[in-house]
Amino acid sequence: MPELPEVEVVRRGLAAATTAARIRAVDVVDERALKRHPGDALDFVDALEGRALAAPSRRGKFLWLPLREPDGAARERALVAHLGMSGQLLVRPVGADDERHLCIRMRVDGPGGEHELRFVDQRRFGSLAVDALVPPVDADPAHPGERLPTQVRRIARDPLDPRFDDRAFRALLRGTDRGIKAVLLDQRAIAGIGNIYADEALWRTRLHWAQPARTVSTRKANELLAAVRDVFVQALAEGGTSFDDLYVNVNGESGYFERSLQAYGRAGEPCARCGRPLVREPFANRSSFRCPRCQRLRGR
DNA sequence: ACGGACTCCTGGATGC
DNA sequence: TGCATCCAGGAGTCCG
């Protein structure tokens, strides 16, 4: 399931394959993939055909490729992608067989010749859109050129962004009674974390998912941020986490960080620290995995 | 205003 | 064996 490391793997793959590529033709096979696009399919195709793609950017789990006019002029618009839980962006040879859940196909002509950039999505929570680029609400005066798609403006910076504000995040924790995991998953508070990496970071920090955020000490908050960054960097180095082939890189290959997971999906298996069997608990219509000994509610 | 519940969707796994 | 139900999840929306 694509969280920050998986989306970053895809971004890097796209950077190599599509930067400076020109879009020759766009075929919308399933219009439901355009649910975040402000216009219809015709408008989507029209906004892309003939334009070139600039180097891809990412914030949290959102990915976008700025568009250039045929004369090379920058356009304040971008092709925006969100993979949802099963979306894939694939670079394929022209005319390769259609994937079963192919939603959008784009023929692109780049430095490496002609390819197809395809958006494939089994569970259809993902989307492509053409969206305007605007200055971020948290713009840094030292970097006035930064631009974000409008639909990404409400998303916080992610913890690998050098301009992520640790201090502001700690203040946010002090100001809410929500459980710590709910805050980690709130993309307006900190971006890029989903259910898997939330559980991994909490396990590493020995925090219970329901621990009220305001009771997390400054020291623990710093440990938690460090754990989130560590787990992201490690997962990135291992190509991301793949379950049942739903997440793959642009060449269709799985990552292997699943082998390194210590908490997520491991109910009944012994905790790698203390040996107690991990438990699975319902949380916000999904699951949380934790060690009942290492990760207890504190200060109640 | 805040936070929790609900919604979109598909197919693999599970249960009777 | 076959049908029904459950479950997974990001982020927008809705409601108390």
Tab-separated table of C-alpha atoms (C1' of nucleotides) in Angstrom:
chain	number	residue	atom	x	y	z
A	1	MET	CA	0.000	0.000	0.000
A	2	PRO	CA	1.621	3.171	-1.143
A	3	GLU	CA	2.743	5.447	1.639
A	4	LEU	CA	5.600	7.926	1.382
A	5	PRO	CA	8.437	5.468	0.578
A	6	GLU	CA	6.444	3.702	-2.125
A	7	VAL	CA	5.364	6.991	-3.722
A	8	GLU	CA	8.972	8.211	-3.617
A	9	VAL	CA	10.158	5.029	-5.377
A	10	VAL	CA	7.604	5.757	-8.110
A	11	ARG	CA	8.664	9.408	-8.280
A	12	ARG	CA	12.285	8.413	-8.827
A	13	GLY	CA	11.277	5.961	-11.521
A	14	LEU	CA	9.267	8.626	-13.289
A	15	ALA	CA	12.100	11.128	-13.040
A	16	ALA	CA	14.299	8.762	-15.001
A	17	ALA	CA	11.683	7.792	-17.572
A	18	THR	CA	9.513	10.820	-18.256
A	19	THR	CA	11.410	14.025	-17.528
A	20	ALA	CA	11.292	16.178	-20.681
A	21	ALA	CA	9.060	13.625	-22.397
A	22	ARG	CA	6.328	15.020	-24.629
A	23	ILE	CA	2.789	13.646	-24.334
A	24	ARG	CA	1.632	12.515	-27.791
A	25	ALA	CA	-1.708	10.916	-26.991
A	26	VAL	CA	-3.909	10.270	-23.957
A	27	ASP	CA	-6.526	7.523	-23.711
A	28	VAL	CA	-8.912	7.555	-20.758
A	29	VAL	CA	-10.033	3.935	-20.411
A	30	ASP	CA	-11.869	4.384	-17.102
A	31	GLU	CA	-13.104	7.852	-16.258
A	32	ARG	CA	-13.410	7.025	-12.564
A	33	ALA	CA	-9.652	7.571	-12.340
A	34	LEU	CA	-10.348	11.285	-12.908
A	35	LYS	CA	-12.395	11.857	-9.770
A	36	ARG	CA	-9.972	14.522	-8.547
A	37	HIS	CA	-9.805	16.186	-11.970
A	38	PRO	CA	-11.877	19.382	-12.050
A	39	GLY	CA	-13.131	18.841	-15.641
A	40	ASP	CA	-14.250	15.892	-17.760
A	41	ALA	CA	-12.164	13.341	-19.687
A	42	LEU	CA	-12.073	15.497	-22.815
A	43	ASP	CA	-10.734	18.410	-20.805
A	44	PHE	CA	-8.118	16.126	-19.195
A	45	VAL	CA	-6.886	14.869	-22.579
A	46	ASP	CA	-6.868	18.392	-24.011
A	47	ALA	CA	-4.813	19.737	-21.109
A	48	LEU	CA	-2.116	17.088	-21.642
A	49	GLU	CA	-1.697	16.327	-25.343
A	50	GLY	CA	1.215	18.217	-26.873
A	51	ARG	CA	2.664	19.286	-23.513
A	52	ALA	CA	5.934	18.066	-22.029
A	53	LEU	CA	6.509	16.761	-18.508
A	54	ALA	CA	8.967	18.433	-16.127
A	55	ALA	CA	10.748	16.686	-13.240
A	56	PRO	CA	8.294	15.086	-10.794
A	57	SER	CA	7.732	16.428	-7.265
A	58	ARG	CA	6.129	14.855	-4.224
A	59	ARG	CA	4.563	15.912	-0.954
A	60	GLY	CA	3.424	13.112	1.328
A	61	LYS	CA	1.620	10.611	-0.876
A	62	PHE	CA	0.845	13.081	-3.679
A	63	LEU	CA	3.001	13.125	-6.786
A	64	TRP	CA	2.933	15.635	-9.650
A	65	LEU	CA	4.664	16.417	-12.924
A	66	PRO	CA	4.617	20.090	-13.970
A	67	LEU	CA	3.566	20.716	-17.579
A	68	ARG	CA	5.445	22.681	-20.241
A	69	GLU	CA	3.959	24.223	-23.376
A	70	PRO	CA	5.193	22.933	-26.760
A	71	ASP	CA	7.544	25.953	-26.935
A	72	GLY	CA	9.024	24.942	-23.570
A	73	ALA	CA	7.323	27.661	-21.552
A	74	ALA	CA	6.368	26.679	-18.019
A	75	ARG	CA	2.662	26.304	-17.487
A	76	GLU	CA	1.294	26.804	-14.006
A	77	ARG	CA	-0.368	23.396	-14.167
A	78	ALA	CA	0.680	19.871	-13.375
A	79	LEU	CA	-0.369	16.275	-13.898
A	80	VAL	CA	-1.170	15.154	-10.334
A	81	ALA	CA	-1.278	11.530	-9.200
A	82	HIS	CA	-2.492	9.904	-6.017
A	83	LEU	CA	-2.105	6.117	-5.898
A	84	GLY	CA	-4.771	5.537	-3.261
A	85	MET	CA	-4.235	2.003	-2.052
A	86	SER	CA	-3.663	0.096	-5.272
A	87	GLY	CA	-2.756	2.669	-7.937
A	88	GLN	CA	0.271	2.007	-10.148
A	89	LEU	CA	2.135	4.262	-12.564
A	90	LEU	CA	3.902	2.047	-15.073
A	91	VAL	CA	6.323	2.782	-17.898
A	92	ARG	CA	5.592	0.260	-20.660
A	93	PRO	CA	6.635	-0.343	-24.265
A	94	VAL	CA	4.182	1.079	-26.801
A	95	GLY	CA	1.497	-1.481	-27.600
A	96	ALA	CA	2.176	-3.795	-24.631
A	97	ASP	CA	-0.856	-5.840	-23.527
A	98	ASP	CA	-3.392	-3.951	-21.422
A	99	GLU	CA	-3.268	-4.579	-17.700
A	100	ARG	CA	-6.515	-5.910	-16.262
A	101	HIS	CA	-7.260	-2.703	-14.364
A	102	LEU	CA	-5.824	-0.201	-16.810
A	103	CYS	CA	-7.455	3.212	-16.305
A	104	ILE	CA	-5.394	5.712	-18.339
A	105	ARG	CA	-2.773	5.313	-21.037
A	106	MET	CA	-0.461	8.090	-22.272
A	107	ARG	CA	1.932	7.749	-25.174
A	108	VAL	CA	5.009	9.803	-24.382
A	109	ASP	CA	8.068	10.601	-26.445
A	110	GLY	CA	11.182	11.226	-24.375
A	111	PRO	CA	14.963	10.997	-24.436
A	112	GLY	CA	14.666	7.201	-24.188
A	113	GLY	CA	12.291	6.954	-27.176
A	114	GLU	CA	8.541	6.284	-27.167
A	115	HIS	CA	6.849	4.676	-24.170
A	116	GLU	CA	3.472	4.414	-22.596
A	117	LEU	CA	2.890	5.870	-19.170
A	118	ARG	CA	-0.011	3.932	-17.695
A	119	PHE	CA	-2.191	4.379	-14.644
A	120	VAL	CA	-3.516	1.048	-13.380
A	121	ASP	CA	-5.722	0.815	-10.282
A	122	GLN	CA	-7.544	-2.255	-9.007
A	123	ARG	CA	-9.403	-0.738	-6.043
A	124	ARG	CA	-9.888	2.657	-7.632
A	125	PHE	CA	-9.050	4.880	-4.697
A	126	GLY	CA	-6.324	6.488	-6.780
A	127	SER	CA	-6.606	9.239	-9.362
A	128	LEU	CA	-4.939	11.396	-11.960
A	129	ALA	CA	-5.810	15.064	-12.479
A	130	VAL	CA	-4.551	18.199	-14.159
A	131	ASP	CA	-4.455	20.884	-11.516
A	132	ALA	CA	-3.212	24.466	-11.163
A	133	LEU	CA	0.109	25.078	-9.409
A	134	VAL	CA	-0.014	27.712	-6.659
A	135	PRO	CA	2.310	28.913	-3.880
A	136	PRO	CA	1.986	26.803	-0.703
A	137	VAL	CA	0.150	28.227	2.303
A	138	ASP	CA	3.260	27.476	4.368
A	139	ALA	CA	5.549	29.114	1.792
A	140	ASP	CA	9.168	29.568	2.844
A	141	PRO	CA	10.387	33.121	2.023
A	142	ALA	CA	13.816	31.612	1.354
A	143	HIS	CA	12.288	29.488	-1.447
A	144	PRO	CA	9.788	31.728	-3.216
A	145	GLY	CA	9.530	29.526	-6.319
A	146	GLU	CA	7.864	26.595	-4.571
A	147	ARG	CA	4.546	25.599	-6.154
A	148	LEU	CA	1.926	23.025	-5.202
A	149	PRO	CA	-1.163	21.683	-6.938
A	150	THR	CA	-4.245	23.252	-5.340
A	151	GLN	CA	-5.435	19.825	-4.146
A	152	VAL	CA	-2.155	19.369	-2.249
A	153	ARG	CA	-2.345	22.702	-0.410
A	154	ARG	CA	-4.118	21.222	2.603
A	155	ILE	CA	-1.495	18.475	2.927
A	156	ALA	CA	1.217	19.160	5.509
A	157	ARG	CA	4.907	18.882	4.718
A	158	ASP	CA	6.250	15.393	5.206
A	159	PRO	CA	9.019	14.525	7.679
A	160	LEU	CA	11.604	14.043	4.926
A	161	ASP	CA	10.981	17.601	3.687
A	162	PRO	CA	13.903	19.744	4.949
A	163	ARG	CA	11.365	22.457	5.764
A	164	PHE	CA	9.240	20.195	7.975
A	165	ASP	CA	8.885	22.030	11.291
A	166	ASP	CA	9.556	19.624	14.192
A	167	ARG	CA	8.772	22.257	16.772
A	168	ALA	CA	5.398	23.097	15.239
A	169	PHE	CA	4.583	19.387	15.144
A	170	ARG	CA	5.396	18.967	18.832
A	171	ALA	CA	3.182	21.979	19.604
A	172	LEU	CA	0.384	20.366	17.605
A	173	LEU	CA	0.713	17.205	19.705
A	174	ARG	CA	0.484	19.212	22.923
A	175	GLY	CA	-2.719	20.840	21.692
A	176	THR	CA	-4.875	17.780	21.104
A	177	ASP	CA	-6.382	14.887	23.028
A	178	ARG	CA	-6.566	12.710	19.940
A	179	GLY	CA	-4.713	9.419	20.040
A	180	ILE	CA	-1.162	9.645	18.725
A	181	LYS	CA	-1.850	7.314	15.813
A	182	ALA	CA	-4.822	9.372	14.630
A	183	VAL	CA	-2.489	12.380	14.468
A	184	LEU	CA	0.197	10.425	12.589
A	185	LEU	CA	-2.380	9.438	9.982
A	186	ASP	CA	-3.756	12.994	9.647
A	187	GLN	CA	-2.161	14.298	6.446
A	188	ARG	CA	-2.882	17.895	7.503
A	189	ALA	CA	-0.657	17.379	10.568
A	190	ILE	CA	2.191	15.356	9.051
A	191	ALA	CA	2.131	13.855	5.570
A	192	GLY	CA	3.150	10.532	4.113
A	193	ILE	CA	2.312	8.129	6.967
A	194	GLY	CA	-0.276	5.381	6.457
A	195	ASN	CA	-1.371	2.463	8.594
A	196	ILE	CA	1.762	0.358	8.045
A	197	TYR	CA	4.432	2.935	8.866
A	198	ALA	CA	2.359	4.395	11.712
A	199	ASP	CA	2.392	0.994	13.435
A	200	GLU	CA	6.103	0.521	12.708
A	201	ALA	CA	7.081	3.934	14.110
A	202	LEU	CA	4.888	3.458	17.209
A	203	TRP	CA	6.420	0.027	17.840
A	204	ARG	CA	9.922	1.454	17.555
A	205	THR	CA	9.016	4.236	19.988
A	206	ARG	CA	7.125	1.934	22.391
A	207	LEU	CA	3.999	4.046	22.135
A	208	HIS	CA	0.411	2.763	22.331
A	209	TRP	CA	-1.686	3.870	19.338
A	210	ALA	CA	-4.321	5.400	21.634
A	211	GLN	CA	-1.873	7.362	23.815
A	212	PRO	CA	-3.357	10.891	23.929
A	213	ALA	CA	-1.085	13.136	21.889
A	214	ARG	CA	-0.841	15.807	24.579
A	215	THR	CA	0.613	13.261	27.026
A	216	VAL	CA	3.513	12.423	24.706
A	217	SER	CA	6.607	14.096	26.145
A	218	THR	CA	8.912	16.271	24.071
A	219	ARG	CA	11.517	13.547	24.277
A	220	LYS	CA	9.076	10.880	23.101
A	221	ALA	CA	7.818	13.162	20.324
A	222	ASN	CA	11.374	13.576	19.099
A	223	GLU	CA	11.937	9.821	19.265
A	224	LEU	CA	8.746	9.301	17.298
A	225	LEU	CA	9.778	11.719	14.544
A	226	ALA	CA	13.177	10.067	14.360
A	227	ALA	CA	11.519	6.646	14.130
A	228	VAL	CA	9.215	7.803	11.337
A	229	ARG	CA	12.203	9.141	9.416
A	230	ASP	CA	14.265	5.997	10.022
A	231	VAL	CA	11.522	3.657	8.911
A	232	PHE	CA	10.882	5.769	5.802
A	233	VAL	CA	14.557	5.841	4.851
A	234	GLN	CA	14.950	2.086	5.392
A	235	ALA	CA	11.805	1.258	3.441
A	236	LEU	CA	12.955	3.520	0.622
A	237	ALA	CA	16.301	1.741	0.489
A	238	GLU	CA	14.470	-1.581	0.169
A	239	GLY	CA	12.141	-0.393	-2.578
A	240	GLY	CA	9.049	0.000	-0.375
A	241	THR	CA	6.538	-2.456	1.094
A	242	SER	CA	4.578	-4.725	-1.269
A	243	PHE	CA	1.598	-6.851	-0.249
A	244	ASP	CA	-0.065	-9.028	-2.897
A	245	ASP	CA	1.626	-7.152	-5.779
A	246	LEU	CA	-0.630	-4.122	-5.412
A	247	TYR	CA	2.320	-1.822	-4.972
A	248	VAL	CA	5.058	-1.922	-7.611
A	249	ASN	CA	7.579	0.516	-9.039
A	250	VAL	CA	7.275	1.954	-12.576
A	251	ASN	CA	8.772	-1.257	-13.967
A	252	GLY	CA	6.231	-3.465	-12.182
A	253	GLU	CA	8.672	-4.747	-9.534
A	254	SER	CA	7.757	-5.271	-5.867
A	255	GLY	CA	9.644	-3.815	-2.911
A	256	TYR	CA	10.869	-6.062	-0.139
A	257	PHE	CA	10.516	-3.988	3.044
A	258	GLU	CA	7.649	-6.268	4.092
A	259	ARG	CA	10.335	-8.612	5.434
A	260	SER	CA	11.536	-5.868	7.746
A	261	LEU	CA	8.165	-5.067	9.321
A	262	GLN	CA	8.221	-5.564	13.089
A	263	ALA	CA	4.586	-4.858	13.945
A	264	TYR	CA	2.214	-4.431	11.023
A	265	GLY	CA	0.415	-7.638	10.075
A	266	ARG	CA	2.208	-9.719	12.722
A	267	ALA	CA	-0.550	-10.530	15.207
A	268	GLY	CA	0.352	-13.611	17.238
A	269	GLU	CA	4.029	-13.450	16.322
A	270	PRO	CA	6.555	-12.676	19.064
A	271	CYS	CA	7.664	-9.092	19.618
A	272	ALA	CA	11.241	-8.766	18.369
A	273	ARG	CA	12.138	-6.919	21.606
A	274	CYS	CA	10.412	-8.846	24.384
A	275	GLY	CA	8.961	-11.984	22.829
A	276	ARG	CA	5.338	-11.360	23.837
A	277	PRO	CA	2.882	-12.142	21.030
A	278	LEU	CA	1.794	-9.015	19.159
A	279	VAL	CA	-1.909	-8.193	19.133
A	280	ARG	CA	-4.247	-6.827	16.494
A	281	GLU	CA	-6.840	-4.319	17.655
A	282	PRO	CA	-9.624	-2.526	15.783
A	283	PHE	CA	-8.826	1.106	15.138
A	284	ALA	CA	-10.842	3.562	13.035
A	285	ASN	CA	-12.416	0.834	10.872
A	286	ARG	CA	-9.063	-0.799	10.295
A	287	SER	CA	-6.396	-2.521	12.367
A	288	SER	CA	-3.603	-1.591	14.710
A	289	PHE	CA	-0.808	-3.944	15.645
A	290	ARG	CA	1.192	-3.502	18.838
A	291	CYS	CA	3.127	-5.291	21.529
A	292	PRO	CA	0.989	-5.568	24.691
A	293	ARG	CA	4.085	-5.324	26.897
A	294	CYS	CA	6.261	-2.714	25.177
A	295	GLN	CA	3.442	-0.452	24.025
A	296	ARG	CA	1.157	0.272	26.978
A	297	LEU	CA	-1.040	3.259	27.705
A	298	ARG	CA	0.837	5.493	30.121
A	299	GLY	CA	-0.054	8.072	32.744
A	300	ARG	CA	-3.684	7.148	33.254
B	1	DA	C1'	-14.184	24.116	15.544
B	2	DC	C1'	-13.077	19.653	16.272
B	3	DG	C1'	-13.107	14.791	15.871
B	4	DG	C1'	-15.185	10.660	14.652
B	5	DA	C1'	-17.957	8.042	11.264
B	6	DC	C1'	-18.971	7.223	6.757
B	7	DT	C1'	-17.991	6.802	1.696
B	8	DC	C1'	-15.854	5.468	-2.548
B	9	DC	C1'	-14.087	0.272	-4.710
B	10	DT	C1'	-12.421	-4.473	-5.821
B	11	DG	C1'	-11.017	-9.118	-5.148
B	12	DG	C1'	-8.789	-12.409	-2.068
B	13	DA	C1'	-9.816	-14.790	2.118
B	14	DT	C1'	-12.937	-16.740	5.152
B	15	DG	C1'	-17.258	-18.936	6.801
B	16	DC	C1'	-21.375	-21.674	6.512
C	1	DT	C1'	-18.799	-26.625	-4.041
C	2	DG	C1'	-20.861	-22.281	-3.999
C	3	DC	C1'	-22.613	-18.381	-2.216
C	4	DA	C1'	-22.361	-14.564	1.122
C	5	DT	C1'	-19.754	-11.782	4.043
C	6	DC	C1'	-15.584	-9.641	5.643
C	7	DC	C1'	-11.532	-6.965	5.116
C	8	DA	C1'	-7.941	-3.793	3.376
C	9	DG	C1'	-7.099	1.357	2.865
C	10	DG	C1'	-6.466	7.520	1.659
C	11	DA	C1'	-8.699	11.379	1.916
C	12	DG	C1'	-12.851	14.030	1.257
C	13	DT	C1'	-17.281	14.853	3.259
C	14	DC	C1'	-20.699	14.916	6.628
C	15	DC	C1'	-22.618	15.325	11.110
C	16	DG	C1'	-23.025	15.850	16.138
